mmCIF file of C-alpha atoms in Angstrom:
data_model
loop_
_atom_site.group_PDB
_atom_site.id
_atom_site.type_symbol
_atom_site.label_atom_id
_atom_site.label_comp_id
_atom_site.label_asym_id
_atom_site.label_seq_id
_atom_site.Cartn_x
_atom_site.Cartn_y
_atom_site.Cartn_z
ATOM 1 C CA UNK I 234 0.119 0.293 -0.015
ATOM 2 C CA UNK I 235 1.214 3.233 -0.730
ATOM 3 C CA UNK I 236 2.169 5.650 1.535
ATOM 4 C CA UNK I 237 -0.702 8.481 0.804
ATOM 5 C CA UNK I 238 -2.905 5.860 0.670
ATOM 6 C CA UNK I 239 -2.246 4.144 3.996
ATOM 7 C CA UNK I 240 -2.000 7.317 5.953
ATOM 8 C CA UNK I 241 -5.378 8.797 4.048
ATOM 9 C CA UNK I 242 -6.993 5.315 5.815
ATOM 10 C CA UNK I 243 -5.655 5.957 9.025
ATOM 11 C CA UNK I 244 -7.278 9.662 8.999
ATOM 12 C CA UNK I 245 -10.597 8.219 7.823
ATOM 13 C CA UNK I 246 -10.091 5.466 10.640
ATOM 14 C CA UNK I 247 -9.441 8.191 12.961
ATOM 15 C CA UNK I 248 -12.207 10.364 12.060
ATOM 16 C CA UNK I 249 -14.722 7.875 12.244
ATOM 17 C CA UNK I 250 -14.083 6.943 15.895
ATOM 18 C CA UNK I 251 -14.148 10.210 16.760
ATOM 19 C CA UNK I 252 -17.439 10.493 15.585
ATOM 20 C CA UNK I 253 -18.667 7.186 16.971
ATOM 21 C CA UNK I 254 -16.937 8.197 20.454
ATOM 22 C CA UNK I 255 -18.617 11.955 19.916
ATOM 23 C CA UNK I 256 -21.988 10.625 19.151
ATOM 24 C CA UNK I 257 -21.946 7.829 21.945
ATOM 25 C CA UNK I 258 -21.000 10.227 24.275
ATOM 26 C CA UNK I 259 -23.780 12.796 23.294
ATOM 27 C CA UNK I 260 -26.049 9.317 23.528
ATOM 28 C CA UNK I 261 -25.100 8.564 27.108
ATOM 29 C CA UNK I 262 -25.396 12.474 28.187
ATOM 30 C CA UNK I 263 -28.669 12.703 26.978
ATOM 31 C CA UNK I 264 -29.665 9.378 29.130
ATOM 32 C CA UNK I 265 -28.361 10.879 32.235
ATOM 33 C CA UNK I 266 -29.657 13.822 32.610
ATOM 34 C CA UNK I 267 -28.374 17.048 34.855
ATOM 35 C CA UNK I 268 -30.902 17.521 37.403
ATOM 36 C CA UNK I 269 -32.034 20.829 37.602
ATOM 37 C CA UNK I 270 -33.648 21.359 40.812
ATOM 38 C CA UNK I 271 -33.136 23.746 43.414
ATOM 39 C CA UNK I 272 -30.681 21.965 46.096
ATOM 40 C CA UNK I 273 -32.967 23.167 49.021
ATOM 41 C CA UNK I 274 -36.314 22.013 46.847
ATOM 42 C CA UNK I 275 -34.688 18.328 46.218
ATOM 43 C CA UNK I 276 -34.219 18.159 50.228
ATOM 44 C CA UNK I 277 -37.271 19.181 51.144
ATOM 45 C CA UNK I 278 -38.961 16.649 48.487
ATOM 46 C CA UNK I 279 -36.640 13.544 49.796
ATOM 47 C CA UNK I 280 -37.211 14.424 53.271
ATOM 48 C CA UNK I 281 -40.662 15.207 53.004
ATOM 49 C CA UNK I 282 -40.631 18.032 55.190
ATOM 50 C CA UNK I 283 -43.195 19.920 56.999
ATOM 51 C CA UNK I 284 -44.358 23.707 56.957
ATOM 52 C CA UNK I 285 -43.024 23.989 60.817
ATOM 53 C CA UNK I 286 -39.509 22.023 59.396
ATOM 54 C CA UNK I 287 -39.629 24.277 56.040
ATOM 55 C CA UNK I 288 -39.949 27.589 58.187
ATOM 56 C CA UNK I 289 -36.918 26.426 61.382
ATOM 57 C CA UNK I 290 -34.560 25.745 57.906
ATOM 58 C CA UNK I 291 -35.125 29.432 56.672
ATOM 59 C CA UNK I 292 -32.705 30.948 58.780
ATOM 60 C CA UNK I 293 -30.146 28.490 58.393
ATOM 61 C CA UNK I 294 -30.613 27.824 54.555
ATOM 62 C CA UNK I 295 -30.132 31.664 54.467
ATOM 63 C CA UNK I 296 -27.013 32.099 56.380
ATOM 64 C CA UNK I 297 -25.150 29.184 54.677
ATOM 65 C CA UNK I 298 -26.103 30.700 50.665
ATOM 66 C CA UNK I 299 -24.565 33.569 51.934
ATOM 67 C CA UNK I 300 -21.148 31.905 53.063
ATOM 68 C CA UNK I 301 -21.727 29.078 49.965
ATOM 69 C CA UNK I 302 -21.901 32.802 47.723
ATOM 70 C CA UNK I 303 -18.715 34.692 49.394
ATOM 71 C CA UNK I 304 -16.788 31.617 49.047
ATOM 72 C CA UNK I 305 -17.884 30.620 45.618
ATOM 73 C CA UNK I 306 -16.659 34.217 44.460
ATOM 74 C CA UNK I 307 -13.187 34.231 46.663
ATOM 75 C CA UNK I 308 -12.790 30.885 44.461
ATOM 76 C CA UNK I 309 -13.577 32.573 40.944
ATOM 77 C CA UNK I 310 -11.132 35.395 41.727
ATOM 78 C CA UNK I 311 -8.635 33.172 42.667
ATOM 79 C CA UNK I 312 -9.161 31.154 39.845
ATOM 80 C CA UNK I 313 -9.036 34.583 37.638
ATOM 81 C CA UNK I 314 -5.687 35.025 39.669
ATOM 82 C CA UNK I 315 -4.026 32.027 38.658
ATOM 83 C CA UNK I 316 -5.263 32.250 34.670
ATOM 84 C CA UNK I 317 -3.652 35.523 35.059
ATOM 85 C CA UNK I 318 -0.583 34.224 36.452
ATOM 86 C CA UNK I 319 -0.061 31.488 34.492
ATOM 87 C CA UNK I 320 -0.179 33.083 31.289
ATOM 88 C CA UNK I 321 1.991 35.956 32.377
ATOM 89 C CA UNK I 322 4.482 33.874 34.316
ATOM 90 C CA UNK I 323 3.868 30.277 31.810
ATOM 91 C CA UNK I 324 5.927 28.073 34.521
ATOM 92 C CA UNK I 325 4.799 26.883 38.071
ATOM 93 C CA UNK I 326 5.776 30.303 40.091
ATOM 94 C CA UNK I 327 5.152 32.090 43.290
ATOM 95 C CA UNK I 328 2.136 33.613 41.984
ATOM 96 C CA UNK I 329 0.625 30.743 40.128
ATOM 97 C CA UNK I 330 1.096 28.721 43.765
ATOM 98 C CA UNK I 331 -0.247 31.306 46.062
ATOM 99 C CA UNK I 332 -3.387 31.620 43.960
ATOM 100 C CA UNK I 333 -3.948 27.655 43.850
ATOM 101 C CA UNK I 334 -3.905 28.196 47.792
ATOM 102 C CA UNK I 335 -6.517 30.166 47.772
ATOM 103 C CA UNK I 336 -8.525 27.974 45.520
ATOM 104 C CA UNK I 337 -7.708 24.830 48.011
ATOM 105 C CA UNK I 338 -8.110 27.289 50.894
ATOM 106 C CA UNK I 339 -11.545 28.314 49.898
ATOM 107 C CA UNK I 340 -12.791 24.832 49.126
ATOM 108 C CA UNK I 341 -11.473 23.565 51.848
ATOM 109 C CA UNK I 342 -13.141 26.221 53.733
ATOM 110 C CA UNK I 343 -16.105 25.564 51.723
ATOM 111 C CA UNK I 344 -16.553 21.929 52.626
ATOM 112 C CA UNK I 345 -16.194 22.892 56.177
ATOM 113 C CA UNK I 346 -19.419 25.108 55.925
ATOM 114 C CA UNK I 347 -21.050 22.633 54.032
ATOM 115 C CA UNK I 348 -20.738 20.039 56.703
ATOM 116 C CA UNK I 349 -21.349 22.253 59.664
ATOM 117 C CA UNK I 350 -24.594 23.478 58.139
ATOM 118 C CA UNK I 351 -25.828 19.877 56.493
ATOM 119 C CA UNK I 352 -25.395 19.125 61.057
ATOM 120 C CA UNK I 353 -27.188 21.933 62.059
ATOM 121 C CA UNK I 354 -30.008 21.074 59.766
ATOM 122 C CA UNK I 355 -30.438 17.365 61.965
ATOM 123 C CA UNK I 356 -32.089 18.400 65.075
ATOM 124 C CA UNK I 357 -34.900 19.791 62.912
ATOM 125 C CA UNK I 358 -35.320 16.585 61.412
ATOM 126 C CA UNK I 359 -37.143 13.615 62.483
ATOM 127 C CA UNK I 360 -35.145 10.335 63.464
ATOM 128 C CA UNK I 361 -36.058 8.624 60.324
ATOM 129 C CA UNK I 362 -35.386 11.875 58.171
ATOM 130 C CA UNK I 363 -32.393 12.288 59.591
ATOM 131 C CA UNK I 364 -31.207 9.269 58.288
ATOM 132 C CA UNK I 365 -32.867 9.359 54.865
ATOM 133 C CA UNK I 366 -30.459 12.455 54.438
ATOM 134 C CA UNK I 367 -27.173 11.074 55.880
ATOM 135 C CA UNK I 368 -27.837 7.991 53.308
ATOM 136 C CA UNK I 369 -28.174 10.494 50.444
ATOM 137 C CA UNK I 370 -25.057 12.829 51.566
ATOM 138 C CA UNK I 371 -22.765 9.544 52.419
ATOM 139 C CA UNK I 372 -24.169 7.970 48.899
ATOM 140 C CA UNK I 373 -23.554 11.707 46.974
ATOM 141 C CA UNK I 374 -19.967 11.134 48.547
ATOM 142 C CA UNK I 375 -19.044 7.498 47.841
ATOM 143 C CA UNK I 376 -19.925 8.136 43.934
ATOM 144 C CA UNK I 377 -18.637 11.844 43.413
ATOM 145 C CA UNK I 378 -15.899 11.162 41.022
#
């Protein structure tokens, strides 16, 4: 086989495989839709919260949401700082390391705030609801890749 014919055949095979992977990925993604529900609404539905429980959780949710938004803003700003450092320095520099550390610190704080929020909600719930939300949280952590 001539080299040009071999190269064209290889290109055709790569194109076919790429198409198949893209098509298959698209089909898989469409078959597994992302939940677009508000997490609070989803929890309310999962736990079948009473009106009184919803009322008791409002302030807890409000405080957490404010802190969550603050930390997301810090992460966003640090991501921009990291991007600018990468573009300016072009290597793993002190600026890159500092921006990366800011991101990790804020992510750690967000995880801590989330856990504290999770456990602050617990006294409002019934024993059965606590068991269910603990299972849901554990399942989410087990399957978070």
